[in-house]
Amino acid sequence: MALFLLFGAALAFIGALLGQPAWSAWRRRKLQKVAFPAAWRKVLQRRVPLVRRLPPNLQLQLKKHMQVFIAEKAFIGCAGLRITEEMRVVIAAQACLLILNRSTDYFRNVRQILVYPGAFVVNRSTTDGAGVLQENRMALSGESWSQGQVILSWQDTLEGAANASDGRNVVIHEFAHQLDQENGAPQGAPPPALGDTHYDAERWARVFKAAFGQLQAEARFRHEGLLNHYGAQDPAEFFAVVSEEFFERPVALAQEYPALYAELSGYYRVDPLNW
Ligand SMILES: [Zn+2]
């Protein structure tokens, strides 16, 4: 008993000595050294075709990130859904695409991932043009909250992963919001990763404003271009929508919005054009 107490005290002392970041860095390195489960590899092959496109070094990095992500985040099934290993792997693989090549704290604000079987219904009150409050029921495929939760529809998550070239991916979308929220309310201007020397806030703002204006004009004239009109709502939705395109349709995005592609490539520190 005395030995046990002594051991506990020693551990607490080491933890305090190292401090929280050093402690979690140590724990994460340990998680990354564990062999990637064969069953997870099978899920990736079957469910997340985008992973196959990545160069081998990024595939390896992705798998290490997934091991930390899956160990640290709580996955919660909603509306009767039971969380499976497959769900954790499919969600983690897509979320971790956004943190490749970056110094990362693994979406530090996200504590729980709530998963519904399909689209989930929410009540939203909006004010119409005449100032009248309206209650709307909407079916959503995903949502990103600022209190530490990401909500996903499993059906939409699977569909988003299955087609890796249509620019629609709910997991990338919601986790892009989470990156954007790391310095306050999402506004299409996420903080750069530590040590990112490419980032220039003024240039980012200029490029994003021009591209957002172009999409708003398309939406206004109901012209179907490359980008989903959903992104014309506000700069936060715009960043989430163009993040989906960046990973899934890089060639088209680079052609139509070269300056925007360059900003995203600098920010995400990957170049999907070469995948
Ligand atoms: Zn959104």
XYZ file of N, CA and C and ligand atoms in Angstrom:
826
model
N 0.842 -1.215 0.000
C 0.000 0.000 0.000
C 0.873 1.260 0.000
N 1.892 1.243 0.907
C 2.808 2.397 1.005
C 3.552 2.576 -0.314
N 3.943 1.422 -0.893
C 4.684 1.442 -2.164
C 3.804 2.021 -3.262
N 2.530 1.593 -3.218
C 1.565 2.040 -4.210
C 1.386 3.566 -4.142
N 1.260 4.057 -2.880
C 1.094 5.504 -2.685
C 2.322 6.263 -3.180
N 3.471 5.671 -2.875
C 4.730 6.294 -3.270
C 4.812 6.384 -4.788
N 4.406 5.292 -5.441
C 4.429 5.232 -6.890
C 3.508 6.298 -7.491
N 2.301 6.397 -6.894
C 1.326 7.399 -7.356
C 1.872 8.811 -7.186
N 2.488 9.050 -6.038
C 3.054 10.380 -5.765
C 4.166 10.695 -6.765
N 4.985 9.665 -7.065
C 6.089 9.866 -8.013
C 5.534 10.214 -9.390
N 4.481 9.506 -9.794
C 3.869 9.769 -11.107
C 3.317 11.194 -11.179
N 2.633 11.580 -10.088
C 2.047 12.931 -10.033
C 3.153 13.981 -10.105
N 4.266 13.669 -9.421
C 5.393 14.596 -9.401
C 5.980 14.752 -10.813
N 6.149 13.620 -11.500
C 6.703 13.664 -12.861
C 5.760 14.441 -13.783
N 4.447 14.175 -13.627
C 3.453 14.871 -14.445
C 3.537 16.375 -14.246
N 3.649 16.782 -12.959
C 3.715 18.211 -12.649
C 5.001 18.818 -13.198
N 6.063 18.015 -13.118
C 7.369 18.471 -13.581
C 7.338 18.718 -15.091
N 6.752 17.771 -15.795
C 6.722 17.877 -17.259
C 5.720 18.920 -17.730
N 4.667 19.108 -16.936
C 3.622 20.028 -17.351
C 2.671 19.314 -18.300
N 1.463 19.864 -18.463
C 0.428 19.210 -19.261
C 0.840 18.972 -20.725
N 1.388 19.979 -21.418
C 1.728 19.744 -22.829
C 2.770 18.644 -23.001
N 3.798 18.637 -22.153
C 4.842 17.615 -22.280
C 4.263 16.238 -21.988
N 3.385 16.194 -20.998
C 2.734 14.941 -20.613
C 1.906 14.396 -21.768
N 1.082 15.269 -22.393
C 0.239 14.768 -23.483
C 1.078 14.473 -24.725
N 2.175 15.190 -24.944
C 3.051 14.883 -26.084
C 3.652 13.489 -25.906
N 4.029 13.173 -24.661
C 4.603 11.853 -24.363
C 3.566 10.749 -24.609
N 2.336 11.005 -24.118
C 1.268 10.014 -24.282
C 0.942 9.820 -25.765
N 0.947 10.925 -26.522
C 0.634 10.832 -27.941
C 1.714 10.073 -28.707
N 2.946 10.324 -28.350
C 4.034 9.593 -29.031
C 3.889 8.094 -28.784
N 3.475 7.746 -27.579
C 3.279 6.335 -27.249
C 2.159 5.731 -28.102
N 1.065 6.488 -28.225
C -0.069 6.005 -29.028
C 0.345 5.806 -30.487
N 1.192 6.717 -30.993
C 1.592 6.649 -32.396
C 2.522 5.480 -32.690
N 3.138 4.959 -31.628
C 4.075 3.841 -31.835
C 3.365 2.491 -31.913
N 2.100 2.466 -31.482
C 1.346 1.212 -31.526
C 1.102 0.842 -32.995
N 1.204 -0.441 -33.313
C 0.976 -0.893 -34.694
C -0.455 -0.553 -35.125
N -0.607 -0.074 -36.329
C -1.931 0.286 -36.836
C -2.737 -1.006 -37.050
N -3.901 -1.118 -36.412
C -4.644 -2.388 -36.479
C -5.019 -2.771 -37.918
N -4.862 -4.046 -38.217
C -5.182 -4.547 -39.566
C -6.652 -4.292 -39.899
N -7.510 -4.405 -38.892
C -8.942 -4.193 -39.132
C -9.205 -2.747 -39.557
N -8.460 -1.805 -38.990
C -8.626 -0.396 -39.357
C -8.169 -0.175 -40.797
N -7.066 -0.851 -41.160
C -6.560 -0.712 -42.532
C -7.625 -1.177 -43.534
N -8.316 -2.261 -43.187
C -9.372 -2.788 -44.071
C -10.506 -1.773 -44.218
N -10.848 -1.128 -43.103
C -11.921 -0.124 -43.157
C -11.504 1.019 -44.079
N -10.264 1.448 -43.966
C -9.778 2.539 -44.829
C -9.883 2.136 -46.299
N -9.447 0.915 -46.591
C -9.477 0.446 -47.985
C -10.902 0.416 -48.531
N -11.813 -0.011 -47.681
C -13.192 -0.193 -48.131
C -13.983 1.114 -48.136
N -13.700 1.953 -47.153
C -14.600 3.095 -46.944
C -14.037 4.478 -47.251
N -12.731 4.621 -47.266
C -12.163 5.972 -47.434
C -11.160 5.994 -48.595
N -11.668 5.974 -49.838
C -10.780 5.873 -51.004
C -9.762 7.021 -51.112
N -10.081 8.159 -50.536
C -9.162 9.305 -50.629
C -7.777 8.968 -50.036
N -7.764 8.104 -49.034
C -6.504 7.767 -48.373
C -5.521 7.134 -49.347
N -6.047 6.358 -50.297
C -5.185 5.690 -51.281
C -4.424 6.685 -52.150
N -4.987 7.870 -52.328
C -4.344 8.878 -53.170
C -3.116 9.494 -52.514
N -3.078 9.468 -51.204
C -2.000 10.153 -50.487
C -0.657 9.482 -50.739
N 0.420 10.277 -50.839
C 1.744 9.663 -50.916
C 2.016 8.866 -49.633
N 2.886 7.831 -49.714
C 3.083 6.920 -48.564
C 3.426 7.625 -47.249
N 4.244 8.671 -47.299
C 4.610 9.329 -46.033
C 3.393 9.994 -45.377
N 2.481 10.514 -46.194
C 1.271 11.128 -45.617
C 0.287 10.068 -45.121
N 0.259 8.922 -45.799
C -0.603 7.828 -45.313
C -0.146 7.395 -43.917
N 1.154 7.300 -43.766
C 1.712 6.890 -42.478
C 1.385 7.925 -41.398
N 1.577 9.185 -41.767
C 1.286 10.270 -40.827
C -0.200 10.262 -40.432
N -1.042 10.051 -41.434
C -2.485 10.039 -41.183
C -2.831 8.941 -40.168
N -2.248 7.777 -40.364
C -2.556 6.660 -39.465
C -2.112 6.962 -38.032
N -0.970 7.591 -37.877
C -0.496 7.948 -36.532
C -1.446 8.970 -35.890
N -1.854 9.946 -36.680
C -2.796 10.942 -36.159
C -4.118 10.286 -35.748
N -4.565 9.337 -36.579
C -5.835 8.665 -36.277
C -5.770 7.944 -34.932
N -4.621 7.357 -34.632
C -4.502 6.619 -33.364
C -4.666 7.544 -32.150
N -4.119 8.750 -32.281
C -4.278 9.720 -31.194
C -5.725 10.203 -31.141
N -6.239 10.554 -32.316
C -7.596 11.094 -32.414
C -8.621 10.125 -31.803
N -8.497 8.857 -32.193
C -9.475 7.860 -31.722
C -9.324 7.632 -30.213
N -8.106 7.722 -29.708
C -7.902 7.524 -28.267
C -8.412 8.713 -27.453
N -8.347 9.905 -28.028
C -8.646 11.107 -27.228
C -10.089 11.594 -27.317
N -10.770 11.272 -28.415
C -12.123 11.812 -28.583
C -13.178 10.806 -28.147
N -14.242 11.316 -27.553
C -15.363 10.452 -27.177
C -16.358 10.419 -28.336
N -16.673 9.237 -28.798
C -17.677 9.075 -29.859
C -18.984 8.645 -29.190
N -20.041 9.367 -29.484
C -21.314 9.087 -28.816
C -22.400 8.833 -29.855
N -23.023 7.679 -29.762
C -24.108 7.343 -30.689
C -25.389 8.030 -30.253
N -26.138 8.583 -31.202
C -27.396 9.269 -30.886
C -28.547 8.589 -31.619
N -29.750 8.818 -31.129
C -30.967 8.259 -31.725
C -30.845 6.747 -31.914
N -30.293 6.084 -30.908
C -30.231 4.620 -30.923
C -29.030 4.036 -31.658
N -28.182 4.883 -32.222
C -27.027 4.367 -32.969
C -25.961 3.839 -32.005
N -25.440 2.656 -32.324
C -24.348 2.097 -31.533
C -23.037 2.365 -32.274
N -22.088 2.996 -31.587
C -20.814 3.351 -32.237
C -19.982 2.086 -32.483
N -19.465 1.963 -33.688
C -18.613 0.820 -34.031
C -17.198 1.305 -34.333
N -16.307 0.342 -34.412
C -14.914 0.619 -34.764
C -14.851 1.286 -36.153
N -15.671 0.790 -37.056
C -15.701 1.328 -38.415
C -16.038 2.823 -38.406
N -16.972 3.213 -37.589
C -17.364 4.629 -37.515
C -16.203 5.481 -37.031
N -15.547 5.027 -35.977
C -14.411 5.783 -35.448
C -13.337 5.964 -36.515
N -13.056 4.883 -37.250
C -11.974 4.917 -38.239
C -12.334 5.835 -39.413
N -13.559 5.714 -39.908
C -13.964 6.517 -41.076
C -13.983 8.012 -40.716
N -14.461 8.323 -39.540
C -14.518 9.730 -39.121
C -13.106 10.265 -38.854
N -12.315 9.496 -38.120
C -10.961 9.954 -37.780
C -10.108 10.167 -39.026
N -10.216 9.263 -39.987
C -9.381 9.366 -41.199
C -9.645 10.678 -41.920
N -10.903 11.047 -42.029
C -11.236 12.264 -42.777
C -10.894 13.523 -41.979
N -11.143 13.483 -40.687
C -10.819 14.653 -39.858
C -9.304 14.893 -39.858
N -8.526 13.817 -39.775
C -7.070 13.964 -39.649
C -6.399 14.396 -40.959
N -7.121 14.342 -42.080
C -6.583 14.908 -43.329
C -6.239 16.381 -43.129
N -7.012 17.051 -42.276
C -6.858 18.496 -42.092
C -5.655 18.871 -41.227
N -5.036 17.892 -40.589
C -3.915 18.248 -39.698
C -2.590 17.626 -40.139
N -2.541 17.100 -41.371
C -1.282 16.543 -41.886
C -0.227 17.639 -41.990
N 1.008 17.285 -41.774
C 2.139 18.220 -41.941
C 2.073 19.466 -41.065
N 1.209 19.469 -40.064
C 1.081 20.657 -39.211
C 1.460 20.303 -37.771
N 1.950 21.287 -37.051
C 2.049 21.079 -35.620
C 0.603 21.132 -35.149
N 0.160 20.125 -34.445
C -1.274 20.069 -34.163
C -1.568 19.710 -32.718
N -2.682 20.222 -32.245
C -3.162 19.832 -30.927
C -4.445 19.014 -31.079
N -4.591 18.382 -32.246
C -5.706 17.458 -32.487
C -7.079 18.067 -32.198
N -7.366 19.177 -32.835
C -8.676 19.833 -32.642
C -8.950 19.951 -31.140
N -8.095 20.726 -30.488
C -8.093 20.725 -29.024
C -9.452 21.036 -28.393
N -10.315 21.783 -29.093
C -11.608 22.117 -28.491
C -12.635 20.990 -28.597
N -12.384 20.045 -29.488
C -13.375 18.982 -29.709
C -13.198 17.883 -28.676
N -14.246 17.666 -27.876
C -14.178 16.599 -26.884
C -15.053 15.419 -27.298
N -16.206 15.745 -27.925
C -17.133 14.666 -28.274
C -17.563 14.750 -29.724
N -17.745 13.570 -30.319
C -18.288 13.488 -31.668
C -19.595 12.720 -31.570
N -20.677 13.428 -31.824
C -21.999 12.822 -31.707
C -22.419 12.334 -33.086
N -22.817 11.075 -33.167
C -23.131 10.499 -34.474
C -24.588 10.030 -34.499
N -25.327 10.530 -35.488
C -26.710 10.109 -35.719
C -26.736 9.124 -36.886
N -27.729 8.239 -36.931
C -27.773 7.281 -38.054
C -27.885 7.983 -39.415
N -28.694 9.019 -39.485
C -28.875 9.747 -40.743
C -28.999 11.227 -40.450
N -29.564 11.960 -41.403
C -29.730 13.403 -41.202
C -30.558 13.630 -39.937
N -30.217 14.637 -39.170
C -30.932 14.887 -37.921
C -31.673 16.215 -38.031
N -32.796 16.268 -37.326
C -33.662 17.436 -37.461
C -33.419 18.402 -36.307
N -33.267 19.664 -36.644
C -33.107 20.687 -35.605
C -34.139 21.788 -35.822
N -34.445 22.486 -34.751
C -35.332 23.648 -34.866
C -34.471 24.900 -34.862
N -34.658 25.738 -35.829
C -33.888 26.983 -35.898
C -34.858 28.141 -36.011
N -34.629 29.169 -35.215
C -35.480 30.339 -35.406
C -34.707 31.379 -36.204
N -35.361 31.901 -37.204
C -34.751 32.928 -38.042
C -35.730 34.100 -38.138
N -35.202 35.246 -38.455
C -36.063 36.409 -38.626
C -36.163 36.699 -40.116
N -37.367 36.804 -40.617
C -37.493 37.066 -42.055
C -37.314 38.558 -42.348
N -37.427 38.922 -43.623
C -37.175 40.293 -44.047
C -38.054 41.312 -43.334
N -39.274 40.879 -42.926
C -40.203 41.801 -42.276
C -39.997 41.811 -40.756
N -38.982 41.123 -40.284
C -38.698 41.117 -38.847
C -39.550 40.121 -38.077
N -40.208 39.212 -38.775
C -41.051 38.226 -38.105
C -40.218 36.986 -37.778
N -40.309 36.569 -36.514
C -39.536 35.397 -36.081
C -40.191 34.134 -36.624
N -39.366 33.279 -37.243
C -39.909 32.035 -37.781
C -39.189 30.844 -37.194
N -39.967 29.826 -36.859
C -39.392 28.563 -36.399
C -39.261 27.651 -37.606
N -38.064 27.195 -37.869
C -37.873 26.283 -38.997
C -37.340 24.955 -38.512
N -37.877 23.886 -39.081
C -37.304 22.562 -38.818
C -36.416 22.221 -40.011
N -35.152 21.892 -39.712
C -34.229 21.607 -40.795
C -33.563 20.254 -40.560
N -33.294 19.537 -41.660
C -32.544 18.277 -41.572
C -31.095 18.566 -41.918
N -30.187 18.223 -41.019
C -28.764 18.523 -41.223
C -27.930 17.239 -41.333
N -26.839 17.348 -42.075
C -25.925 16.201 -42.169
C -24.765 16.350 -41.182
N -24.581 17.568 -40.681
C -23.512 17.775 -39.712
C -23.615 19.151 -39.093
N -22.987 19.298 -37.935
C -22.935 20.591 -37.272
C -21.678 20.671 -36.438
N -21.175 21.887 -36.265
C -19.982 22.076 -35.468
C -20.333 23.063 -34.366
N -20.175 22.633 -33.118
C -20.515 23.510 -32.003
C -19.252 24.099 -31.392
N -19.441 25.195 -30.701
C -18.272 25.838 -30.101
C -18.000 25.326 -28.688
N -18.901 24.477 -28.139
C -18.676 23.983 -26.768
C -17.957 22.647 -26.748
N -17.382 22.251 -27.892
C -16.584 21.027 -27.880
C -17.197 19.822 -28.576
N -18.231 20.053 -29.396
C -18.876 18.919 -30.059
C -18.922 19.104 -31.582
N -18.775 17.979 -32.268
C -19.086 17.929 -33.693
C -20.196 16.897 -33.836
N -21.228 17.238 -34.607
C -22.360 16.332 -34.788
C -22.333 15.858 -36.239
N -22.475 14.554 -36.453
C -22.410 14.018 -37.809
C -23.530 13.021 -38.064
N -24.012 13.008 -39.295
C -24.909 11.943 -39.732
C -24.027 10.839 -40.308
N -24.193 9.622 -39.821
C -23.344 8.517 -40.271
C -23.569 8.243 -41.758
N -24.818 8.287 -42.184
C -25.102 8.039 -43.601
C -24.387 9.063 -44.481
N -24.439 10.331 -44.109
C -23.775 11.371 -44.900
C -22.251 11.268 -44.800
N -21.776 10.828 -43.640
C -20.330 10.632 -43.464
C -19.830 9.558 -44.430
N -20.582 8.443 -44.509
C -20.213 7.350 -45.417
C -20.263 7.794 -46.867
N -21.328 8.511 -47.232
C -21.472 8.961 -48.624
C -20.383 9.964 -48.986
N -20.072 10.839 -48.048
C -19.021 11.829 -48.290
C -17.677 11.171 -48.516
N -17.431 10.085 -47.785
C -16.159 9.371 -47.928
C -16.139 8.539 -49.208
N -17.284 7.917 -49.544
C -17.340 6.998 -50.691
C -17.010 7.709 -52.000
N -17.500 8.922 -52.162
C -17.164 9.683 -53.369
C -16.146 10.752 -52.988
N -14.902 10.490 -53.343
C -13.823 11.381 -52.913
C -13.519 12.458 -53.938
N -14.371 12.590 -54.952
C -14.091 13.557 -56.018
C -15.287 14.441 -56.351
N -16.239 14.542 -55.421
C -17.403 15.382 -55.733
C -17.406 16.685 -54.928
N -16.388 16.892 -54.118
C -16.318 18.151 -53.369
C -17.325 18.235 -52.232
N -17.944 17.111 -51.879
C -18.899 17.114 -50.757
C -18.387 16.160 -49.692
N -18.072 16.690 -48.537
C -17.548 15.849 -47.474
C -17.875 16.492 -46.127
N -18.842 15.919 -45.455
C -19.355 16.540 -44.229
C -18.312 16.548 -43.098
N -17.447 15.536 -43.056
C -16.452 15.497 -41.970
C -15.418 16.612 -42.179
N -14.918 16.734 -43.410
C -13.968 17.823 -43.691
C -14.633 19.165 -43.382
N -15.874 19.302 -43.786
C -16.605 20.555 -43.574
C -16.673 20.932 -42.083
N -17.134 20.001 -41.265
C -17.346 20.329 -39.843
C -16.018 20.523 -39.094
N -15.005 19.744 -39.462
C -13.726 19.914 -38.765
C -12.973 21.153 -39.247
N -13.245 21.587 -40.474
C -12.690 22.875 -40.925
C -13.287 23.991 -40.062
N -14.586 23.888 -39.737
C -15.204 24.868 -38.823
C -14.468 24.860 -37.476
N -14.120 23.661 -37.005
C -13.441 23.585 -35.706
C -12.085 24.284 -35.735
N -11.340 24.132 -36.836
C -10.056 24.845 -36.942
C -10.306 26.348 -36.939
N -11.338 26.744 -37.659
C -11.699 28.155 -37.778
C -12.106 28.745 -36.424
N -12.635 27.872 -35.553
C -13.122 28.313 -34.229
C -12.023 28.383 -33.181
N -10.820 27.975 -33.537
C -9.772 27.904 -32.509
C -9.361 29.278 -31.988
N -9.693 30.327 -32.716
C -9.391 31.673 -32.179
C -10.667 32.495 -32.010
N -11.743 31.837 -31.617
C -12.993 32.557 -31.388
C -14.061 32.105 -32.363
N -15.068 32.945 -32.562
C -16.175 32.569 -33.445
C -15.636 32.321 -34.853
N -16.186 31.289 -35.558
C -15.687 31.008 -36.906
C -15.961 32.175 -37.849
N -14.945 32.569 -38.618
C -15.139 33.692 -39.538
C -14.334 33.533 -40.824
N -13.972 32.281 -41.138
C -13.239 32.050 -42.378
C -11.794 32.473 -42.292
N -11.282 32.610 -41.083
C -9.887 33.016 -40.896
C -9.276 32.232 -39.736
N -8.990 30.937 -39.966
C -8.431 30.122 -38.878
C -7.016 30.552 -38.542
N -6.600 30.359 -37.286
C -5.214 30.699 -36.937
C -4.259 29.720 -37.619
N -3.128 30.194 -38.130
C -2.181 29.282 -38.788
C -1.543 28.349 -37.777
N -1.046 27.218 -38.278
C -0.342 26.286 -37.398
C 0.952 26.940 -36.920
N 1.407 26.458 -35.774
C 2.652 26.977 -35.206
C 3.792 26.813 -36.225
N 4.568 27.856 -36.404
C 5.724 27.751 -37.304
C 5.382 27.871 -38.776
N 4.130 28.226 -39.093
C 3.728 28.398 -40.495
C 4.248 29.750 -40.988
N 5.292 29.716 -41.794
C 5.914 30.964 -42.243
C 5.272 31.486 -43.527
N 4.464 30.638 -44.170
C 3.824 31.061 -45.421
C 2.688 32.053 -45.152
N 2.046 31.877 -43.997
C 0.806 32.593 -43.706
C 0.992 34.110 -43.632
N 0.100 34.810 -44.305
C 0.100 36.268 -44.279
C -1.371 36.680 -44.162
N -1.744 37.179 -42.989
C -3.160 37.442 -42.689
C -3.780 38.419 -43.687
N -3.009 39.387 -44.085
C -3.538 40.412 -44.980
C -3.822 39.821 -46.373
N -2.879 39.010 -46.840
C -3.060 38.377 -48.157
C -4.223 37.376 -48.114
N -4.285 36.607 -47.018
C -5.381 35.643 -46.836
C -6.740 36.366 -46.941
N -6.859 37.471 -46.214
C -8.120 38.214 -46.191
C -8.465 38.734 -47.590
N -7.459 39.221 -48.310
C -7.696 39.776 -49.643
C -8.165 38.675 -50.608
N -7.463 37.537 -50.603
C -7.800 36.434 -51.514
C -9.176 35.864 -51.178
N -9.443 35.668 -49.883
C -10.726 35.093 -49.487
C -11.886 36.027 -49.795
N -11.671 37.310 -49.605
C -12.740 38.270 -49.868
C -13.115 38.250 -51.356
N -12.099 38.220 -52.219
C -12.363 38.219 -53.665
C -13.104 36.946 -54.082
N -12.648 35.796 -53.581
C -13.263 34.523 -53.971
C -14.682 34.411 -53.405
N -14.862 34.875 -52.169
C -16.190 34.850 -51.540
C -17.153 35.743 -52.326
N -16.667 36.905 -52.763
C -17.478 37.818 -53.575
C -17.898 37.166 -54.876
N -16.971 36.412 -55.473
C -17.286 35.720 -56.730
C -18.397 34.686 -56.517
N -18.307 33.936 -55.417
C -19.341 32.926 -55.143
C -20.679 33.592 -54.815
N -20.628 34.694 -54.085
C -21.889 35.391 -53.759
C -22.580 35.870 -55.032
N -21.782 36.363 -55.990
C -22.353 36.819 -57.264
C -22.977 35.640 -58.008
N -22.280 34.504 -58.009
C -22.820 33.298 -58.667
C -24.140 32.893 -58.033
N -24.173 32.921 -56.696
C -25.384 32.512 -55.985
C -26.533 33.476 -56.294
N -26.207 34.768 -56.346
C -27.234 35.779 -56.591
C -27.866 35.580 -57.978
N -27.033 35.275 -58.960
C -27.538 35.095 -60.331
C -27.888 33.637 -60.643
N -27.898 32.837 -59.570
C -28.209 31.404 -59.704
C -27.373 30.725 -60.770
N -26.131 31.105 -60.841
C -25.213 30.490 -61.781
C -24.496 29.345 -61.081
N -24.572 28.141 -61.646
C -23.929 26.984 -61.032
C -22.455 26.926 -61.432
N -21.592 27.272 -60.530
C -20.158 27.172 -60.798
C -19.578 25.963 -60.075
N -18.311 26.021 -59.768
C -17.652 24.902 -59.091
C -18.119 24.771 -57.642
N -18.241 25.910 -56.962
C -18.475 25.872 -55.517
C -19.957 25.833 -55.158
N -20.235 25.074 -54.114
C -21.580 24.962 -53.572
C -22.055 26.341 -53.065
N -23.236 26.751 -53.506
C -23.762 28.060 -53.108
C -23.935 28.198 -51.592
N -23.982 27.076 -50.924
C -24.083 27.090 -49.463
C -22.957 27.927 -48.853
N -21.809 27.920 -49.526
C -20.652 28.677 -49.040
C -20.788 30.178 -49.183
N -21.839 30.622 -49.875
C -22.027 32.067 -50.067
C -22.696 32.730 -48.858
N -23.155 31.900 -47.899
C -23.855 32.445 -46.722
C -23.024 33.430 -45.920
N -21.826 33.003 -45.576
C -20.935 33.843 -44.760
C -19.517 33.298 -44.883
N -18.512 34.074 -44.468
C -17.117 33.647 -44.643
C -16.790 32.316 -43.951
N -17.464 32.013 -42.836
C -17.180 30.750 -42.141
C -17.616 29.561 -43.003
N -18.831 29.642 -43.572
C -19.296 28.551 -44.440
C -18.438 28.466 -45.694
N -17.993 29.621 -46.166
C -17.143 29.649 -47.354
C -15.849 28.867 -47.097
N -15.217 29.112 -45.959
C -13.973 28.396 -45.643
C -14.221 26.882 -45.557
N -15.324 26.485 -44.943
C -15.618 25.051 -44.801
C -15.869 24.417 -46.176
N -16.617 25.118 -47.027
C -16.941 24.595 -48.365
C -15.678 24.496 -49.230
N -14.836 25.520 -49.210
C -13.634 25.448 -50.056
C -12.622 24.432 -49.505
N -12.684 24.132 -48.208
C -11.826 23.077 -47.670
C -12.232 21.720 -48.248
N -13.554 21.490 -48.367
C -14.025 20.246 -48.988
C -13.495 20.133 -50.418
N -13.587 21.238 -51.170
C -13.139 21.238 -52.572
C -11.631 21.035 -52.670
N -10.910 21.665 -51.769
C -9.447 21.594 -51.786
C -8.970 20.136 -51.723
N -9.593 19.354 -50.833
C -9.153 17.967 -50.689
C -9.762 17.041 -51.738
N -10.955 17.366 -52.209
C -11.628 16.418 -53.108
C -11.560 16.787 -54.591
N -11.486 18.096 -54.904
C -11.401 18.480 -56.322
C -10.318 19.548 -56.512
N -9.084 19.210 -56.149
C -8.008 20.204 -56.183
C -7.738 20.771 -57.578
N -7.855 19.923 -58.606
C -7.538 20.391 -59.964
C -8.511 21.491 -60.372
N -9.790 21.226 -60.187
C -10.808 22.207 -60.571
C -10.674 23.477 -59.729
N -10.417 23.324 -58.441
C -10.299 24.502 -57.571
C -9.089 25.355 -57.977
N -7.965 24.684 -58.259
C -6.753 25.421 -58.644
C -6.942 26.135 -59.979
N -7.753 25.531 -60.859
C -8.007 26.179 -62.150
C -8.878 27.414 -61.996
N -9.947 27.254 -61.235
C -10.899 28.355 -61.148
C -10.515 29.417 -60.122
N -9.867 28.995 -59.050
C -9.472 29.936 -57.984
C -8.004 29.712 -57.607
N -7.070 30.034 -58.515
C -5.654 29.721 -58.241
C -5.104 30.380 -56.966
N -5.464 31.622 -56.719
C -4.930 32.305 -55.529
C -5.492 31.669 -54.254
N -6.768 31.292 -54.302
C -7.406 30.649 -53.151
C -6.772 29.280 -52.893
N -6.536 28.546 -53.988
C -5.892 27.234 -53.844
C -4.532 27.392 -53.162
N -3.775 28.404 -53.591
C -2.429 28.627 -53.015
C -2.518 28.939 -51.521
N -3.516 29.740 -51.127
C -3.682 30.044 -49.694
C -4.001 28.774 -48.909
N -4.916 27.965 -49.435
C -5.327 26.743 -48.735
C -4.171 25.752 -48.664
N -3.397 25.682 -49.754
C -2.268 24.767 -49.780
C -1.213 25.210 -48.749
N -1.040 26.512 -48.611
C -0.105 27.032 -47.606
C -0.624 26.755 -46.206
N -1.918 26.928 -46.020
C -2.511 26.740 -44.700
C -2.519 25.259 -44.287
N -3.013 24.401 -45.176
C -3.087 22.976 -44.849
C -1.755 22.257 -45.027
N -0.802 22.930 -45.617
C 0.559 22.405 -45.783
C 0.607 21.096 -46.541
N -0.322 20.946 -47.488
C -0.295 19.802 -48.413
C -0.663 20.327 -49.784
N -0.358 19.541 -50.815
C -0.666 19.952 -52.179
C -1.406 18.822 -52.902
N -2.722 18.729 -52.697
C -3.480 17.613 -53.270
C -3.407 17.540 -54.804
N -2.940 18.606 -55.465
C -2.758 18.547 -56.927
C -1.794 17.427 -57.296
N -0.871 17.131 -56.408
C 0.127 16.094 -56.699
C -0.269 14.707 -56.194
N -1.491 14.551 -55.707
C -1.856 13.249 -55.166
C -2.418 12.341 -56.263
Zn -20.970 24.726 -42.113
